[in-house]
XYZ file of N, CA and C in Angstrom:
456
model
N -9.514 -7.378 -5.853
C -9.500 -6.916 -4.209
C -7.942 -7.265 -3.618
N -7.329 -6.748 -2.776
C -5.823 -7.489 -2.277
C -5.702 -9.044 -2.227
N -5.120 -9.292 -2.513
C -4.354 -10.565 -1.845
C -3.304 -10.948 -0.830
N -2.759 -11.067 -0.072
C -1.770 -11.713 0.679
C -1.198 -13.153 0.066
N 0.246 -13.484 0.648
C 0.567 -14.813 0.329
C 0.288 -14.868 1.986
N 0.523 -15.906 2.755
C 0.814 -16.121 4.127
C 0.601 -17.570 4.207
N 1.383 -17.641 5.255
C 2.319 -19.239 6.028
C 0.586 -20.288 6.142
N -0.240 -19.942 6.128
C -1.021 -20.511 6.985
C -2.022 -20.614 5.675
N -2.867 -19.825 5.598
C -3.558 -20.100 4.736
C -3.052 -19.751 2.921
N -2.068 -20.196 2.198
C -1.433 -19.574 0.752
C -2.395 -18.040 0.573
N -2.506 -18.776 -0.736
C -2.925 -16.795 -1.229
C -4.104 -16.591 -0.333
N -4.523 -15.298 0.720
C -5.746 -15.053 1.050
C -6.109 -14.249 0.412
N -7.769 -13.921 -0.042
C -8.069 -12.471 -0.374
C -8.764 -12.197 0.052
N -8.793 -10.399 0.767
C -10.328 -10.110 1.551
C -10.294 -8.633 1.140
N -11.322 -8.168 1.577
C -11.483 -7.045 0.909
C -11.865 -5.930 2.022
N -10.969 -4.857 1.265
C -10.343 -3.321 1.865
C -11.280 -2.743 3.614
N -12.784 -3.566 3.937
C -13.168 -2.667 4.520
C -13.115 -4.214 5.746
N -12.173 -5.568 6.135
C -12.537 -5.516 6.667
C -11.640 -5.899 7.287
N -10.686 -4.862 7.338
C -8.976 -4.916 7.425
C -9.259 -4.301 9.251
N -9.333 -5.457 9.693
C -8.619 -4.785 11.872
C -8.004 -4.242 11.926
N -7.907 -2.870 12.641
C -6.846 -2.146 12.908
C -6.301 -2.087 14.323
N -4.903 -2.099 14.254
C -4.523 -1.667 16.014
C -4.200 -0.916 16.159
N -4.219 0.240 16.792
C -4.085 1.487 17.021
C -2.819 1.196 17.326
N -2.017 1.077 18.075
C -1.690 0.170 19.747
C -0.381 -1.078 18.995
N -0.908 -1.260 18.635
C -0.556 -3.408 17.776
C -0.856 -3.590 18.914
N -0.396 -4.599 19.021
C -0.616 -5.878 20.278
C 0.373 -6.067 20.723
N -0.432 -6.379 22.156
C 1.308 -6.519 23.593
C 2.381 -7.276 23.176
N 3.473 -7.296 22.524
C 3.735 -8.159 22.271
C 4.917 -7.551 21.374
N 3.811 -7.239 19.759
C 3.284 -7.019 18.364
C 3.230 -5.716 18.288
N 3.850 -4.583 18.460
C 3.232 -3.253 19.041
C 3.763 -2.683 17.389
N 4.003 -3.672 16.250
C 4.085 -3.275 15.535
C 3.334 -3.578 13.846
N 3.007 -4.563 14.604
C 2.079 -5.599 13.534
C 0.674 -4.286 14.150
N 0.148 -3.517 13.586
C -0.946 -3.155 14.132
C -2.032 -3.623 12.401
N -1.939 -4.010 12.029
C -3.271 -4.973 10.930
C -3.332 -5.803 10.078
N -5.332 -6.409 10.549
C -5.148 -7.773 10.201
C -5.782 -8.233 9.554
N -6.063 -9.107 9.276
C -8.267 -9.510 8.411
C -7.973 -11.057 9.381
N -9.326 -10.878 9.022
C -10.414 -11.976 10.509
C -10.521 -12.993 8.654
N -10.479 -14.445 9.493
C -10.809 -15.230 8.330
C -11.042 -16.828 9.272
N -11.997 -17.162 8.708
C -13.087 -17.304 9.424
C -13.144 -19.036 8.466
N -12.714 -20.340 8.389
C -13.715 -21.511 8.023
C -14.648 -21.737 9.025
N -14.970 -22.509 7.655
C -17.052 -22.898 8.543
C -15.996 -23.502 8.850
N -15.484 -24.987 8.766
C -15.219 -26.143 9.298
C -14.021 -25.924 10.523
N -14.148 -24.809 11.292
C -13.859 -24.570 12.516
C -14.371 -23.824 12.714
N -15.017 -23.207 12.541
C -16.202 -22.413 13.220
C -16.068 -22.344 14.600
N -16.815 -21.636 15.789
C -16.360 -20.374 15.776
C -14.685 -19.615 16.022
N -14.150 -20.632 15.752
C -12.444 -19.774 15.776
C -12.014 -19.339 14.779
N -11.841 -17.925 15.049
C -11.864 -16.948 14.084
C -9.937 -16.453 14.022
N -8.934 -17.087 13.325
C -7.941 -16.113 13.488
C -7.744 -15.446 12.708
N -6.787 -13.962 13.012
C -6.363 -13.098 12.284
C -5.087 -12.873 12.227
N -4.916 -12.958 10.464
C -4.044 -12.805 9.877
C -3.192 -11.363 9.928
N -1.920 -11.360 10.121
C -1.927 -10.475 10.064
C -0.694 -9.304 8.740
N -1.378 -8.311 8.366
C -1.064 -7.980 6.761
C 0.245 -7.816 6.794
N 1.526 -7.398 7.792
C 2.421 -6.925 8.122
C 2.758 -8.740 8.140
N 3.401 -9.285 8.178
C 3.251 -10.250 8.638
C 3.153 -11.920 8.634
N 3.113 -12.020 8.082
C 3.109 -13.495 6.599
C 3.067 -15.132 7.246
N 3.649 -14.782 8.554
C 3.996 -15.523 9.681
C 2.961 -16.443 10.840
N 2.311 -14.077 10.705
C 2.002 -13.817 12.516
C 0.769 -14.784 12.446
N -0.470 -15.192 12.638
C -2.144 -14.765 12.574
C -2.288 -15.712 14.743
N -2.621 -14.904 14.962
C -3.562 -15.643 15.879
C -4.938 -16.517 16.068
N -5.177 -17.163 17.112
C -6.033 -18.224 16.989
C -7.474 -17.078 18.057
N -8.474 -17.988 17.953
C -9.027 -16.771 18.954
C -10.170 -17.048 18.909
N -10.872 -17.142 19.515
C -13.856 -17.648 19.616
C -13.174 -16.629 21.040
N -14.986 -16.230 19.966
C -15.652 -14.581 20.369
C -16.052 -15.809 21.925
N -15.344 -14.463 23.512
C -15.541 -15.116 24.278
C -16.789 -15.530 25.076
N -17.999 -15.124 24.227
C -19.319 -15.740 24.455
C -19.642 -17.024 24.612
N -18.667 -17.529 23.327
C -18.781 -18.934 23.732
C -17.950 -19.639 23.976
N -16.764 -19.094 25.822
C -16.739 -20.027 26.330
C -16.975 -19.156 28.052
N -17.536 -18.129 28.019
C -17.740 -17.968 29.306
C -18.745 -16.730 28.608
N -20.635 -17.878 28.337
C -21.412 -17.480 28.074
C -21.713 -15.620 28.584
N -21.976 -15.774 30.376
C -22.167 -14.292 30.511
C -21.173 -13.548 31.290
N -19.921 -13.413 30.646
C -18.860 -12.984 30.773
C -18.882 -11.452 30.741
N -18.397 -10.596 31.080
C -18.418 -9.279 31.605
C -17.837 -8.493 30.597
N -17.457 -7.826 30.469
C -16.485 -7.305 29.816
C -15.922 -5.681 30.132
N -15.373 -4.741 30.984
C -13.569 -4.578 31.440
C -13.052 -4.098 30.445
N -13.337 -2.482 30.187
C -12.243 -1.784 29.728
C -12.512 -0.405 29.769
N -10.738 -0.174 30.424
C -9.877 1.495 29.823
C -9.993 2.195 29.252
N -10.452 3.919 30.251
C -10.994 4.270 29.420
C -9.663 4.703 28.062
N -8.355 4.376 28.454
C -7.049 4.236 26.794
C -7.556 3.624 26.164
N -8.630 2.615 26.100
C -8.403 1.887 25.594
C -9.705 2.361 24.388
N -11.565 2.757 25.325
C -11.677 3.155 25.062
C -11.724 3.966 23.922
N -10.764 5.147 24.603
C -10.122 5.863 23.453
C -9.962 5.826 21.770
N -8.056 4.246 21.785
C -8.259 3.532 20.555
C -8.988 2.647 20.051
N -10.493 2.862 20.994
C -11.161 2.057 19.614
C -12.173 3.118 19.492
N -11.704 4.062 19.180
C -12.893 5.593 19.313
C -14.352 5.399 19.973
N -14.728 5.139 19.957
C -15.625 5.144 21.824
C -15.993 5.808 21.676
N -16.796 6.936 21.469
C -17.772 8.260 21.546
C -19.041 8.083 22.412
N -19.931 7.196 22.512
C -20.526 6.776 23.810
C -20.749 6.903 25.359
N -21.339 7.283 25.502
C -21.730 7.816 27.464
C -21.241 6.867 28.098
N -21.961 4.827 27.386
C -22.602 4.303 27.858
C -21.362 3.002 27.146
N -20.604 1.375 28.161
C -20.030 1.153 28.231
C -20.093 -0.024 26.576
N -19.657 -0.275 25.785
C -19.654 -1.191 24.839
C -20.072 -2.126 25.290
N -21.094 -2.564 24.379
C -21.506 -4.491 24.882
C -21.172 -5.529 23.146
N -21.279 -6.084 24.077
C -20.270 -7.671 22.692
C -21.916 -7.693 22.105
N -21.471 -7.693 20.898
C -22.398 -8.569 20.170
C -22.728 -7.480 19.034
N -23.019 -6.128 19.300
C -24.675 -5.049 19.433
C -23.042 -4.599 19.010
N -21.741 -3.488 20.169
C -20.934 -2.792 19.301
C -19.366 -3.563 18.999
N -19.399 -4.411 20.387
C -17.587 -4.511 19.980
C -17.969 -6.430 19.060
N -16.278 -6.338 18.365
C -16.628 -8.779 19.318
C -15.443 -8.029 20.115
N -15.526 -8.633 20.841
C -14.417 -9.530 21.747
C -13.985 -11.091 21.616
N -12.879 -10.719 21.646
C -12.660 -12.635 21.355
C -11.183 -12.846 22.657
N -11.012 -13.631 22.635
C -10.201 -14.971 23.708
C -8.998 -15.156 22.388
N -7.664 -14.762 22.609
C -6.162 -14.922 21.904
C -6.557 -16.598 22.757
N -6.061 -17.511 22.254
C -5.954 -18.651 21.815
C -4.834 -19.633 22.502
N -4.209 -20.105 23.723
C -2.891 -20.808 23.395
C -2.257 -22.035 23.541
N -1.972 -22.876 22.034
C -2.210 -24.503 22.019
C -1.293 -25.112 22.534
N -1.075 -26.113 23.887
C 0.308 -26.677 23.483
C -0.002 -27.798 24.762
N 0.628 -28.546 24.311
C 0.882 -29.739 24.916
C 0.164 -30.019 26.019
N 0.635 -29.443 27.138
C -0.585 -29.123 28.418
C -2.157 -28.482 28.040
N -1.553 -28.672 26.835
C -3.452 -27.663 26.553
C -3.700 -26.894 25.642
N -5.082 -26.549 25.575
C -5.674 -24.832 24.858
C -6.640 -23.902 26.479
N -5.304 -23.104 26.378
C -6.233 -21.764 27.643
C -7.118 -20.401 26.677
N -7.319 -20.116 27.096
C -7.608 -18.822 26.258
C -7.608 -17.153 27.244
N -6.873 -16.216 26.770
C -6.909 -14.768 27.789
C -8.374 -14.475 28.045
N -9.088 -14.733 29.082
C -9.999 -14.000 28.707
C -9.550 -12.901 29.728
N -8.132 -12.086 29.971
C -7.650 -10.863 31.356
C -7.380 -10.596 30.578
N -7.186 -10.234 29.045
C -7.509 -9.522 27.924
C -7.650 -9.447 27.002
N -8.587 -9.883 26.272
C -9.284 -10.208 25.227
C -8.992 -8.771 24.079
N -9.569 -8.921 23.512
C -9.218 -8.196 21.472
C -10.379 -7.900 21.367
N -10.531 -6.754 21.875
C -11.948 -5.843 21.559
C -11.780 -5.587 20.247
N -13.080 -5.189 19.164
C -13.172 -5.176 18.127
C -14.032 -3.790 17.962
N -13.561 -1.786 17.304
C -15.776 -1.604 17.375
C -16.271 -1.972 16.594
N -17.498 -2.446 15.980
C -17.678 -3.093 14.617
C -17.986 -2.266 12.946
N -18.079 -0.392 14.412
C -18.343 -0.058 13.440
C -17.708 0.602 12.673
N -16.209 0.896 13.142
C -15.495 1.178 12.312
C -12.936 0.196 12.828
N -14.299 0.172 12.958
C -12.662 -1.947 12.959
C -12.322 -1.260 13.376
N -11.681 -0.328 14.902
C -11.114 -0.245 15.065
C -10.762 -1.104 16.349
N -8.968 -1.572 17.212
C -9.630 -3.025 17.601
C -7.863 -2.814 18.652
N -8.260 -3.008 20.038
C -6.600 -3.724 20.846
C -7.552 -5.101 21.733
N -6.285 -4.706 22.606
C -5.962 -6.294 23.830
C -6.744 -5.192 24.754
N -8.017 -5.248 25.159
C -7.804 -4.718 26.812
C -7.812 -5.664 27.708
N -6.801 -4.780 28.439
C -5.916 -5.725 29.205
C -6.921 -5.448 31.088
N -7.949 -6.091 31.370
C -8.572 -5.930 32.494
C -7.453 -5.288 34.030
N -7.358 -4.441 34.786
C -6.026 -5.034 35.466
C -7.080 -5.673 36.988
N -8.113 -5.289 36.684
C -9.028 -6.372 38.277
C -9.919 -6.545 37.507
N -9.872 -8.108 38.093
C -10.147 -8.663 36.834
C -11.336 -9.822 37.416
N -11.716 -11.431 37.720
C -12.276 -11.686 38.118
C -12.057 -13.995 37.778
N -11.424 -12.423 35.393
C -11.168 -13.821 34.771
C -9.434 -13.326 35.138
N -8.477 -15.750 33.623
C -7.810 -15.161 33.922
C -6.943 -15.549 32.645
N -5.905 -15.275 32.403
C -5.085 -15.509 31.350
C -4.974 -16.921 30.616
N -5.300 -17.954 31.534
C -4.644 -19.065 31.083
C -6.536 -19.665 31.458
N -7.176 -19.426 30.924
C -9.117 -19.972 31.297
C -8.574 -21.533 30.490
N -8.609 -22.497 30.956
C -8.416 -23.506 30.524
C -10.006 -23.635 29.569
N -9.956 -24.465 28.588
C -10.785 -24.861 27.092
C -10.385 -26.191 27.711
N -9.919 -27.038 27.456
C -10.195 -28.542 27.717
C -9.666 -29.279 29.380
N -10.507 -30.434 29.436
C -10.695 -30.227 30.785
C -8.552 -32.148 30.123
N -8.496 -31.721 31.208
C -7.352 -33.376 30.134
C -7.546 -33.905 31.284
N -7.111 -35.284 29.981
C -8.050 -36.790 29.848
C -7.504 -37.274 31.573
N -8.269 -37.608 32.285
C -7.574 -38.596 33.300
C -6.496 -40.028 33.053
N -5.725 -40.080 33.301
C -4.495 -41.424 33.246
C -5.957 -42.880 33.510
N -5.862 -44.276 32.860
C -6.532 -44.344 33.002
C -6.975 -45.477 34.086
N -7.494 -46.380 35.075
C -7.023 -47.496 36.184
C -7.225 -48.751 35.773
N -6.070 -48.901 36.818
C -5.384 -50.096 35.977
C -6.311 -51.384 36.684
């Protein structure tokens, strides 16, 4: 079983068949194309995407359906091609693809990118960050409401 020394998880053992392949990389990280999903039961349903090429690069994600149970996936033709999707119908979340929102954690709060989810073909583990050109979703969907200031 291959191992990888990571900045966040120490030495990580993984199954080669679990590796996710991003043919075009991710926006801003085009040279990083191989990631291994890491899930810790203590932080479920969070799924970490650990880069195999850069030990310090790890994305924190959540399944979109955890955030928006009736999420409507929009995937452009070039993304379907990158996923090697050959069906005549659009892929279905859970049945055909895993759909993850990348989280951004800041002092001002945590947001999820629902505008451009990571979409993984469950049959071949090819993945893309599928940017929807026209969408009702935001790239900064607030996950946690900020606490109200106490009344005095």
